Coordinates of C-alpha atoms and ligand atoms in Angstrom, one line a residue:
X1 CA -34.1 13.5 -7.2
X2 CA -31.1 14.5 -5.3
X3 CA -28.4 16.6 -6.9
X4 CA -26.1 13.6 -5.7
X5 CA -27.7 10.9 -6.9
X6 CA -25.9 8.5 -8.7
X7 CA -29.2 7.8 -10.6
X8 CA -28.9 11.4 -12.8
X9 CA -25.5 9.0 -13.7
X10 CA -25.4 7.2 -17.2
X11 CA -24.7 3.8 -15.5
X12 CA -26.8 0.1 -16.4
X13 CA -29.8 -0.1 -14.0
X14 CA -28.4 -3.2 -12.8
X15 CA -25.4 -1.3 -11.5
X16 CA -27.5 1.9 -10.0
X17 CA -29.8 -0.9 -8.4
X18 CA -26.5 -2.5 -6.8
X19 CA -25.9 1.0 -5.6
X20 CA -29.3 1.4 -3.9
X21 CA -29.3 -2.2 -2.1
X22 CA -25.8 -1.2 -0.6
X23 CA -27.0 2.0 0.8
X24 CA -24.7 4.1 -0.9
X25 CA -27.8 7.0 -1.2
X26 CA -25.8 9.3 -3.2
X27 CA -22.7 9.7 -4.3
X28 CA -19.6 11.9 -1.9
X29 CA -18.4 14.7 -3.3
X30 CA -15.5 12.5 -4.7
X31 CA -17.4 10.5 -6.7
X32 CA -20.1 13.3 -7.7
X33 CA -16.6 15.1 -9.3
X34 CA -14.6 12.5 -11.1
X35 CA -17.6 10.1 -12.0
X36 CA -19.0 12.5 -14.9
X37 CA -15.3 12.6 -15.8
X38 CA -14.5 8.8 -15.9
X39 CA -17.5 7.9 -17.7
X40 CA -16.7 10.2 -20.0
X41 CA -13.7 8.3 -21.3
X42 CA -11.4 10.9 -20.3
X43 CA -8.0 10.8 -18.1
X44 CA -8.6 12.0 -14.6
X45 CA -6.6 13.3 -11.3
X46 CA -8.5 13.3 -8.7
X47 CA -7.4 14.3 -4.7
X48 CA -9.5 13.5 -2.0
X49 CA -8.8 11.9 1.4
X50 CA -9.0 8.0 3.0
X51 CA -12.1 7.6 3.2
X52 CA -14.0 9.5 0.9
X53 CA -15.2 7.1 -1.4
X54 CA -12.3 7.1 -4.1
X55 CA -13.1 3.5 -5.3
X56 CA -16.1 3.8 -6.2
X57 CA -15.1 6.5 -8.3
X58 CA -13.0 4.6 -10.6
X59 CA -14.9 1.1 -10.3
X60 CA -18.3 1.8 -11.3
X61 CA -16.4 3.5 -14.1
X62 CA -14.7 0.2 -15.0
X63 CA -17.6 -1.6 -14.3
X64 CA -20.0 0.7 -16.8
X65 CA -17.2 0.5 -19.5
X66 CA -16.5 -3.0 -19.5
X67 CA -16.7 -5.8 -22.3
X68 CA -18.3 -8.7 -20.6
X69 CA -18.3 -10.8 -23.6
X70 CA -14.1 -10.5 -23.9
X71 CA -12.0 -12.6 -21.5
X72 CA -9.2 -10.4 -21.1
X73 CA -7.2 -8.1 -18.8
X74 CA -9.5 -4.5 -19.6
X75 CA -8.5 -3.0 -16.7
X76 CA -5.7 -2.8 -14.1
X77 CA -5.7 -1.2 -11.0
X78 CA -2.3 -0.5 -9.2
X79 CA -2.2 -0.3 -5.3
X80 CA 0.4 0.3 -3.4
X81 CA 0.2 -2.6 -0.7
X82 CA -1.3 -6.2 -0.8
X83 CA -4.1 -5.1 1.5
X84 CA -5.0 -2.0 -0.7
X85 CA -5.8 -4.2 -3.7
X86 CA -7.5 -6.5 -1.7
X87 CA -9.5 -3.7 -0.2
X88 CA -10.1 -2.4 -3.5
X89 CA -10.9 -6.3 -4.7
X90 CA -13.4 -6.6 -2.3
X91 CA -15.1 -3.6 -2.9
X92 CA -15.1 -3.6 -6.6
X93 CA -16.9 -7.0 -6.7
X94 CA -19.4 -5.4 -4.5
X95 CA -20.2 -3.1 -6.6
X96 CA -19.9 -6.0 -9.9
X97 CA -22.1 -7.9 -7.6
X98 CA -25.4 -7.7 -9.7
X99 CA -23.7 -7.9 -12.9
X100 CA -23.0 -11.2 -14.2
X101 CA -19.6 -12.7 -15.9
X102 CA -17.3 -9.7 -14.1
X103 CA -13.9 -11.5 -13.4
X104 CA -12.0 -9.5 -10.9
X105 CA -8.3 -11.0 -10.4
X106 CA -5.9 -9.4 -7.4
X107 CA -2.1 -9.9 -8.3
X108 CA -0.3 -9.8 -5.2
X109 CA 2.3 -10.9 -3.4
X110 CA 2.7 -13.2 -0.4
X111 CA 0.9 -16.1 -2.9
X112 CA 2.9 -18.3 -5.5
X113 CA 2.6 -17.1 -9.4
X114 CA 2.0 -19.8 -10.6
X115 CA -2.0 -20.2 -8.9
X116 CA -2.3 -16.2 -10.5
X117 CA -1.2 -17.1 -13.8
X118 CA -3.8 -20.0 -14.2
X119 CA -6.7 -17.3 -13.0
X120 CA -5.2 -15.1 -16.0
X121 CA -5.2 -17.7 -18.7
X122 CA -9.0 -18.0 -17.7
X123 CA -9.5 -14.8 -18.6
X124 CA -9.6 -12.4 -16.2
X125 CA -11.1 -9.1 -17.1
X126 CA -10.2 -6.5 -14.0
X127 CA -7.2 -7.1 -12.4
X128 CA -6.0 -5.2 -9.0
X129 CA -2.4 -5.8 -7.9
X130 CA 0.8 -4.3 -6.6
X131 CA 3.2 -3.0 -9.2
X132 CA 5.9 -5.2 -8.3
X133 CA 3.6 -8.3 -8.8
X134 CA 2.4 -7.6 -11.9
X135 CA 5.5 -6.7 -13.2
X136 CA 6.8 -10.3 -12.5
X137 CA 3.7 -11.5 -14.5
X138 CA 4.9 -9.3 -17.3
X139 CA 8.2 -10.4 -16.9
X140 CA 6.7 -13.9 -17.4
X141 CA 4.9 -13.2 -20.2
X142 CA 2.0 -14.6 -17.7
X143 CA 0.3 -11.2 -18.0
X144 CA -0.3 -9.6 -21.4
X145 CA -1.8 -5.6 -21.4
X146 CA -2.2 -5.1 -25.2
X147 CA -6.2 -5.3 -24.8
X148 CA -5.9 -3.0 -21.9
X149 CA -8.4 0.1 -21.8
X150 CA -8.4 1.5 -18.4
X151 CA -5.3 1.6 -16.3
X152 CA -5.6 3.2 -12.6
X153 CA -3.2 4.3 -10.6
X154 CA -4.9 4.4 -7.0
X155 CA -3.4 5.9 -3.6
X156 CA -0.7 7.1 -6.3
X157 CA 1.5 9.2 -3.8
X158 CA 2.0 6.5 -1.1
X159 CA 3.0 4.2 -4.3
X160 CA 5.9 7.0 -4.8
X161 CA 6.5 7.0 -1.5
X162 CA 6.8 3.2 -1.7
X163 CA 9.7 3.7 -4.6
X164 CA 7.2 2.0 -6.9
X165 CA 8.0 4.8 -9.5
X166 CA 10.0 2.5 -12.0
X167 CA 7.9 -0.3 -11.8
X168 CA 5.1 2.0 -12.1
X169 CA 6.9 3.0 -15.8
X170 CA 7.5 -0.3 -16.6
X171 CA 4.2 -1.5 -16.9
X172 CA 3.0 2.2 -18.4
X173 CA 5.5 1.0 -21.1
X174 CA 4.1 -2.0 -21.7
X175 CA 0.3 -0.9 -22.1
X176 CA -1.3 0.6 -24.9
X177 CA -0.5 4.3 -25.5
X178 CA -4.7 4.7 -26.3
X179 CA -6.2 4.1 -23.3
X180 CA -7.9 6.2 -20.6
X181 CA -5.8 6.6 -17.3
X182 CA -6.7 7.5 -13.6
X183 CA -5.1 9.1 -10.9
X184 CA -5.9 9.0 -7.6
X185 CA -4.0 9.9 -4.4
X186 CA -4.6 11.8 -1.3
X187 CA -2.3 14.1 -0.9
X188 CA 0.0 16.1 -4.0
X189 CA 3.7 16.4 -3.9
X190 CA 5.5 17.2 -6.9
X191 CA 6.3 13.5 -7.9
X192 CA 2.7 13.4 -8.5
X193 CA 2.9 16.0 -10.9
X194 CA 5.4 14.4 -12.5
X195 CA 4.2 10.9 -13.0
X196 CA 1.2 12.3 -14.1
X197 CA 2.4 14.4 -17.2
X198 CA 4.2 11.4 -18.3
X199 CA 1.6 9.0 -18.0
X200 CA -1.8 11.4 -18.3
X201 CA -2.6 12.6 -21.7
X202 CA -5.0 16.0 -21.4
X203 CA -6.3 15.0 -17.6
X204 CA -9.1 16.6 -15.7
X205 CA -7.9 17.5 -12.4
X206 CA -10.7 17.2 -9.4
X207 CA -9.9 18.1 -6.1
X208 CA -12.2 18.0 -2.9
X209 CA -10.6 19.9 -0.1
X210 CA -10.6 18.3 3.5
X211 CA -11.4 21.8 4.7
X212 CA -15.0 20.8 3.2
X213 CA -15.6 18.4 6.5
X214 CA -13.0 20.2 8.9
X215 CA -15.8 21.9 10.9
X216 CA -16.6 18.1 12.0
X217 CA -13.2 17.7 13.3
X218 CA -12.4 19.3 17.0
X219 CA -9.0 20.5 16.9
X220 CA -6.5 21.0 20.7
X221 CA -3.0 21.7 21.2
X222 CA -1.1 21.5 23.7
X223 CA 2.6 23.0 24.5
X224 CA 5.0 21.3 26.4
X225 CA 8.4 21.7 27.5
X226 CA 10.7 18.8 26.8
X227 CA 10.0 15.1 25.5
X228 CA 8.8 13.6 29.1
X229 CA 6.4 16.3 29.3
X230 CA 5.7 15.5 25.9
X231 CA 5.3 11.7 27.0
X232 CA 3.1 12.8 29.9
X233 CA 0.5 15.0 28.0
X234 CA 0.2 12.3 25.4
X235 CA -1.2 9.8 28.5
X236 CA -2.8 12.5 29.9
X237 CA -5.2 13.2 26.8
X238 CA -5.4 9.3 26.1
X239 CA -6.8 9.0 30.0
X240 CA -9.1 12.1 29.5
X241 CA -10.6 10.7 26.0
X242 CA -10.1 6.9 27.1
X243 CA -10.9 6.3 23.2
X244 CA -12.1 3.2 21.5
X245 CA -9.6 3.5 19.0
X246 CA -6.7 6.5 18.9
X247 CA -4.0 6.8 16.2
X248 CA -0.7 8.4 17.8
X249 CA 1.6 9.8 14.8
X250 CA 5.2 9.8 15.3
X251 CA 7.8 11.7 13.0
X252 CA 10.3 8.7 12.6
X253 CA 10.0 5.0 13.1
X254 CA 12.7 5.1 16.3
X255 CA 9.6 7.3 17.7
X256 CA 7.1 5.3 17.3
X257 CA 8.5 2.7 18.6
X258 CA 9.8 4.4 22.0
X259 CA 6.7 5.9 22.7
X260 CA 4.3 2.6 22.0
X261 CA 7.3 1.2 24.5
X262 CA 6.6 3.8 27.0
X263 CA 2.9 3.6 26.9
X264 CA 3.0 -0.3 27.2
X265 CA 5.8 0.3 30.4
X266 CA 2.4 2.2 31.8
X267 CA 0.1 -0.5 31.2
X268 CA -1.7 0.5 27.9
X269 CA -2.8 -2.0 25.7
X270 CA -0.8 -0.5 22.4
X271 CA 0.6 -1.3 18.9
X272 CA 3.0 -0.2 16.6
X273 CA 3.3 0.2 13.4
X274 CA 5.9 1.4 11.0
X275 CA 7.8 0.3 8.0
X276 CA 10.6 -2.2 9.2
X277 CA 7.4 -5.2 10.2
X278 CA 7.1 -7.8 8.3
X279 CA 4.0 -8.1 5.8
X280 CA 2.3 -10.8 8.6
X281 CA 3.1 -8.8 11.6
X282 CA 1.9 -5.7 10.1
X283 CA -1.9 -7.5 9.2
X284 CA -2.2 -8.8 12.4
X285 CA -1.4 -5.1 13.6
X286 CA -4.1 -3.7 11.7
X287 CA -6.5 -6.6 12.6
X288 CA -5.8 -6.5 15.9
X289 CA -6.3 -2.5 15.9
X290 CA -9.1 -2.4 13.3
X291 CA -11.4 -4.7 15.6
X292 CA -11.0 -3.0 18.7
X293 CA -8.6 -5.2 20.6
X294 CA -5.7 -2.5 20.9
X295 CA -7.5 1.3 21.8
X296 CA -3.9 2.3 21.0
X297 CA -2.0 2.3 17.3
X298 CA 1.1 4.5 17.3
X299 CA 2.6 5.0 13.8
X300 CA 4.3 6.7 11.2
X301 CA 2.4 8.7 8.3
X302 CA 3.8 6.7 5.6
X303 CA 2.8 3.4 8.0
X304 CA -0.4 4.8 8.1
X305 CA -1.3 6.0 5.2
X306 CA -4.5 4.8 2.8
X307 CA -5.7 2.5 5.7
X308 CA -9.4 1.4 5.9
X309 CA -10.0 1.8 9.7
X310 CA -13.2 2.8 10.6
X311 CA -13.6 6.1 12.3
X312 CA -11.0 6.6 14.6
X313 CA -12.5 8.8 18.1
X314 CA -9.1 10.3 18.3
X315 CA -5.9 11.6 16.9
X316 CA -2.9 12.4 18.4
X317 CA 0.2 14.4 16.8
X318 CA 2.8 13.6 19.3
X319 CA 4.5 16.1 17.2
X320 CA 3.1 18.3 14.6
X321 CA 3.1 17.4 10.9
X322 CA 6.1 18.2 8.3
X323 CA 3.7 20.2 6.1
X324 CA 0.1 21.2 5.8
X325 CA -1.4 18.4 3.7
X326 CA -0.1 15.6 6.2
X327 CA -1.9 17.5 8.7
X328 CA -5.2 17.0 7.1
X329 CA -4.6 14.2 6.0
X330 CA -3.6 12.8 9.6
X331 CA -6.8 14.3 11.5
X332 CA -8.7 13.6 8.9
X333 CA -8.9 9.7 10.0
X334 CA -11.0 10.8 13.3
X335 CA -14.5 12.2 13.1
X336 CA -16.0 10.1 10.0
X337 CA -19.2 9.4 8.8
X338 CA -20.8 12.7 10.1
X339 CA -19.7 12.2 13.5
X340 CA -17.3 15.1 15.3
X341 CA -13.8 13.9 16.0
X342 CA -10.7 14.9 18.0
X343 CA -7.4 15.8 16.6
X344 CA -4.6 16.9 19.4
X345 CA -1.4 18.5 18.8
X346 CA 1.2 18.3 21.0
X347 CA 4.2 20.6 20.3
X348 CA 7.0 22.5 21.7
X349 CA 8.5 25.9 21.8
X350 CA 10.3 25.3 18.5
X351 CA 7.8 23.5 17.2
X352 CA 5.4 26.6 17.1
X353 CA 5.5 27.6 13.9
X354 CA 4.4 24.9 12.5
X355 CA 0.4 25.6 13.9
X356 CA 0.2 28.0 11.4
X357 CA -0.1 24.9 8.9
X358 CA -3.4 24.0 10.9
X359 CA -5.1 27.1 10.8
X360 CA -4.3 27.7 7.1
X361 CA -7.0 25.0 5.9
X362 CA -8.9 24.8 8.7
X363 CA -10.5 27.3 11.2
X364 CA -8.6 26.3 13.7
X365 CA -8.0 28.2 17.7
X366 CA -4.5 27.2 17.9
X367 CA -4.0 28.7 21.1
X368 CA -2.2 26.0 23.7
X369 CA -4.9 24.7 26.3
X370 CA -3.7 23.8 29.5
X371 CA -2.8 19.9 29.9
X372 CA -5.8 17.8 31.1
X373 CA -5.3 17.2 35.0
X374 CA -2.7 15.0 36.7
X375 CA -4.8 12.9 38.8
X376 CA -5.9 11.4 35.2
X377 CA -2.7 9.4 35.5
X378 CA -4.5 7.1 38.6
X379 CA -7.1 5.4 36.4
X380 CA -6.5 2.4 35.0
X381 CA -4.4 2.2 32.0
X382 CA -6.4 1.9 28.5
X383 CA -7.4 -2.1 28.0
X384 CA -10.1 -3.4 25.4
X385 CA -13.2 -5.4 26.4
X386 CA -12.0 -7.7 23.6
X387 CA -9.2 -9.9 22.7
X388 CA -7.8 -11.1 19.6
X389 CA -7.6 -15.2 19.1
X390 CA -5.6 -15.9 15.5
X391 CA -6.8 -19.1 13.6
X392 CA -4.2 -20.8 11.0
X393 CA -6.3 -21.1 8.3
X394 CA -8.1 -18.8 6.0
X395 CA -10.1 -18.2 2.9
X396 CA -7.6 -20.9 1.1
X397 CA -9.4 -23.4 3.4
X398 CA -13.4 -21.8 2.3
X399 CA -13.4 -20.5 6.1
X400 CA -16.3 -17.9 6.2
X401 CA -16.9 -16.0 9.1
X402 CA -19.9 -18.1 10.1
X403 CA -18.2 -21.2 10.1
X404 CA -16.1 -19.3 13.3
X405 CA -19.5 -18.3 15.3
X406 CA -20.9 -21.4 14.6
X407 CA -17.2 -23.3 16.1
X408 CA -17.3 -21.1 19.0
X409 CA -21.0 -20.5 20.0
X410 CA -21.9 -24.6 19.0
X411 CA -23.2 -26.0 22.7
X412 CA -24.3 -22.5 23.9
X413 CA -21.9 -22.0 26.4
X414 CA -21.0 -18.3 24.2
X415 CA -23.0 -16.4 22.1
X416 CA -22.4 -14.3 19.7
X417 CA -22.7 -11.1 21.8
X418 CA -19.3 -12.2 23.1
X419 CA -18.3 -12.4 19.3
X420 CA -16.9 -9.0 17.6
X421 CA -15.5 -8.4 14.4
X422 CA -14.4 -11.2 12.2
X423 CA -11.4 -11.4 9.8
X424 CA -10.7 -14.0 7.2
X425 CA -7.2 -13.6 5.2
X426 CA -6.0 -16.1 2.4
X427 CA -4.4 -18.4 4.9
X428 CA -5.5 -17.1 8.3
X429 CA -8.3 -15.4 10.3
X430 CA -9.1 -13.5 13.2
X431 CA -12.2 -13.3 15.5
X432 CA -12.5 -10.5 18.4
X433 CA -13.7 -12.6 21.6
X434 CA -14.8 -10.8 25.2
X435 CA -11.6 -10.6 26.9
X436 CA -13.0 -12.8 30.0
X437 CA -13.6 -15.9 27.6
X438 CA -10.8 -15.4 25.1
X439 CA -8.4 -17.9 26.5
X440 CA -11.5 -20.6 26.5
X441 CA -12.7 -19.8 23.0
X442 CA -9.2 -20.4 21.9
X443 CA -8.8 -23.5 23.3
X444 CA -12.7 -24.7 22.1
X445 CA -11.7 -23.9 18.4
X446 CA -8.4 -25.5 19.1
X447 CA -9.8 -28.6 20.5
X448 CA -13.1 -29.2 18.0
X449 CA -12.9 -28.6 14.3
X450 CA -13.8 -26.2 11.3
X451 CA -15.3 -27.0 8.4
X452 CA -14.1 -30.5 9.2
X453 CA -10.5 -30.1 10.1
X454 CA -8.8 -29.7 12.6
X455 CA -7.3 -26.0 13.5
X456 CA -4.9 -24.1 15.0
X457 CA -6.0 -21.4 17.4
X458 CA -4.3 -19.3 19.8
X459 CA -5.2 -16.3 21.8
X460 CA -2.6 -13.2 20.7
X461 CA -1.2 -11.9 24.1
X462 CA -1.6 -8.7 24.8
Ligands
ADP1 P1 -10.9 6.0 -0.2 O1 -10.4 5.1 -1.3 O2 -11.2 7.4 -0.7 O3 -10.1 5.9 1.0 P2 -13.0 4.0 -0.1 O4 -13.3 3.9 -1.5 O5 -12.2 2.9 0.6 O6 -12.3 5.4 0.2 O7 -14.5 4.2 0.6 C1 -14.6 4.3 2.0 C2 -15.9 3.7 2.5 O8 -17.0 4.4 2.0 C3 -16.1 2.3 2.0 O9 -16.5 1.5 3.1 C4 -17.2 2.4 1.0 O10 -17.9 1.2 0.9 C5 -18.0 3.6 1.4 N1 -18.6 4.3 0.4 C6 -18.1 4.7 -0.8 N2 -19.0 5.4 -1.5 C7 -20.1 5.5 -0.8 C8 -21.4 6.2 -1.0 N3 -21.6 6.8 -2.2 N4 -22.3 6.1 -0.1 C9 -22.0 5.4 1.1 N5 -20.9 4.7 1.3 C10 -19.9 4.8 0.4
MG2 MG1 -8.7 4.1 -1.6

């Protein structure tokens, strides 16, 4: 058996089965830490990265310790943003998915209370939400956490960040003083410390340190002069690298959005992303970026922060991070999965000093490379193959991603080669199309009907 394996765990063999037929062969070194921990009853800090396997960590913990037989909140899992919990939703019932009679229950926002509060009264047992929604279930007496055992408090920084820290007291008021508590977050300011004093009794405090997989992360940087050599190098390592998918970080929102500006005045299919969009512009950002449509995402760290995209090819610090831990934490999002990544700084004279932070946790050659060569700049600017067409209607209406294929590919004029990643919200979804028949599928799924009804489908520009 492998030192890793989650089968050396004390978990039901239902569960560890679950585990196997998922191909989750052993546990990451997240999970090999704080699972002994969790299952041990005992209150728990845990850093570790996006990415590393952090919700597994507390789940199966939930999972092992709950009380299938008692129809009531056990759990609750606090997230930071409506997609987190869902994330973490989705996952946990993954992991539940052997196990009968495990009701998981996301309180968000964005959905009417009164839908939620039915779902409670029928007993739910794990329930994942944001802090202001379940606070207006305890406000309504809708939500009740005296039979609570586990409370977690995941991506717990970005929460802070958020200005969730009341809220986030609120509801520790309001649950049982005997109960076991978790703490996860990715990076550790002081407010971390902070929360967790008041709200941890006697924690255990595991830590995985990014430098761990650093070695898999290629790291460049690049001095320039002033902010339109700054602009230049950026599209001069984007034409070099022509990535898939590239995250560009910005240090303030006005940033982000004059360099995704600039990029776009140059042809380059970009997004951005920072705090000011609106919760629907925002998902149909990430969509749009997560399934390949948009090769460029420009954004802020605290925009960017605890999302699920896949393994970025590169990462671009148009300028260098505050502090050492959002450095890490930044490059960390390229080069998953075992595969090497690219991280590229770009800084100036001034800026200098702040390298050092890269070579403190990682072996890094800071020295500044020459910029990649001019004549870069005369390919054609950065376009997907793909193309995103939005559909106004969701889960809400039992849309499952094969009702889409089967709308678009019925006839066989497409197939599903020309099909990429599918997306399906509460109220809408999202399909990734070739490019060349985007405009066609749109109008086919627009035109015809799914799951009976009539739709509406448009191609997003762009
Ligand atoms: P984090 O919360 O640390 O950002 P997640 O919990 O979202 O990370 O996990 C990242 C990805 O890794 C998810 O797609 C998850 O399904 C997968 N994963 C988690 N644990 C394992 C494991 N032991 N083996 C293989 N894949 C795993
Ligand atoms: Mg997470």
């Amino acid at each position: 058996m492998n030192s890793n394996s989650f089968q050396q765990l004390p978990l039901a063999a239902e569960l560890l089965q679950n585990l196997d037929s998922l191909g989750y062969a052993e546990m990451t070194p997240i999970q090999a830490e704080a699972l002994p921990v969790v299952l041990a009853g005992q209150d728990l800090i845990a850093q570790a990265k996006t990415g590393s396997g952090k919700t597994a960590a507390f789940a199966l913990g939930l999972l092992h310790k709950l009380d299938r037989e008692e129809f009531a909140p056990q759990a609750l899992v606090l997230a930071p943003t409506r997609e987190l919990a869902e994330q973490i939703a989705v996952e946990t019932r993954r992991l539940a998915r052997s196990t009968p009679n495990v009701k998981v229950l996301t309180l968000v926002g964005g959905t009417p209370l009164p839908p939620q509060a039915n779902a409670l009264k029928k007993g739910a047992q794990i329930i994942i939400g944001t802090p202001g929604r379940v606070e207006d279930h305890l406000g309504k007496n809708t939500l009740k956490l005296d039979t609570l055992t586990t409370l977690v408090l995941d991506e717990a920084d970005r929460m802070l960040d958020m200005g969730f820290q009341e809220s986030i007291d609120k509801i520790v008021s309001r649950s049982p003083t005997k109960r076991q508590t978790l703490l996860f977050s990715a990076t550790f300011p002081n407010q971390i410390s902070a929360i967790a004093k008041r709200v941890l009794r006697d924690p255990k405090t595991v830590k995985i340190e990014s430098a761990d997989d650093g070695a898999q992360i290629e790291q460049r940087f690049f001095q320039v002069g002033d902010d339109e050599e700054r602009m230049l190098a950026l599209q001069l390592v984007l034409q070099q690298q022509r990535p898939v998918s590239a995250l560009v970080f910005c240090a303030t929102k006005n940033d982000v959005r004059a360099v995704a500006e600039e990029l776009g005045r140059h042809g380059h299919s970009v997004l951005a992303l920072h705090g000011d969009l609106e919760q629907r512009d925002r998902d149909q950002v990430l969509v749009r970026f997560s399934n390949k449509s948009i090769p460029v995402l420009v954004a802020t760290d605290v925009a960017a922060r605890g999302l699920d995209i896949d393994a970025l090819d590169l990462v671009i610090n148009y300028q260098p991070a505050r502090d050492p831990e959002v450095h890490t934490h930044r490059i960390g999002r390229t080069g998953r999965a075992g595969e090497t990544g690219l991280a590229c700084t770009l800084y100036n004279k001034r800026e200098a000093y702040k390298l050092t932070i890269a070579t403190k946790s990682f072996d890094a050659d800071t020295s500044a490379l020459p910029l990649p060569p001019s004549d870069l700049l005369k390919q054609p600017p950065l376009r997907s193959p793909w193309a995103t067409i939005a559909i106004e209607s969701g889960r809400k209406n039992k849309i499952r991603p094969g009702d889409i294929v089967g709308a678009i590919t019925a006839g066989g004029e497409y197939n599903s080669d020309q099909l990429g990643k599918i997306t399906v919200q509460s109220l809408r979804s999202f399909v990734a199309v070739d490019r060349k028949i985007a405009k066609a599928a749109a109008a086919k799924l627009s035109s015809g009907k799914l799951k009976g009804r009539k739709v509406k489908a448009r191609l997003i520009a762009g």
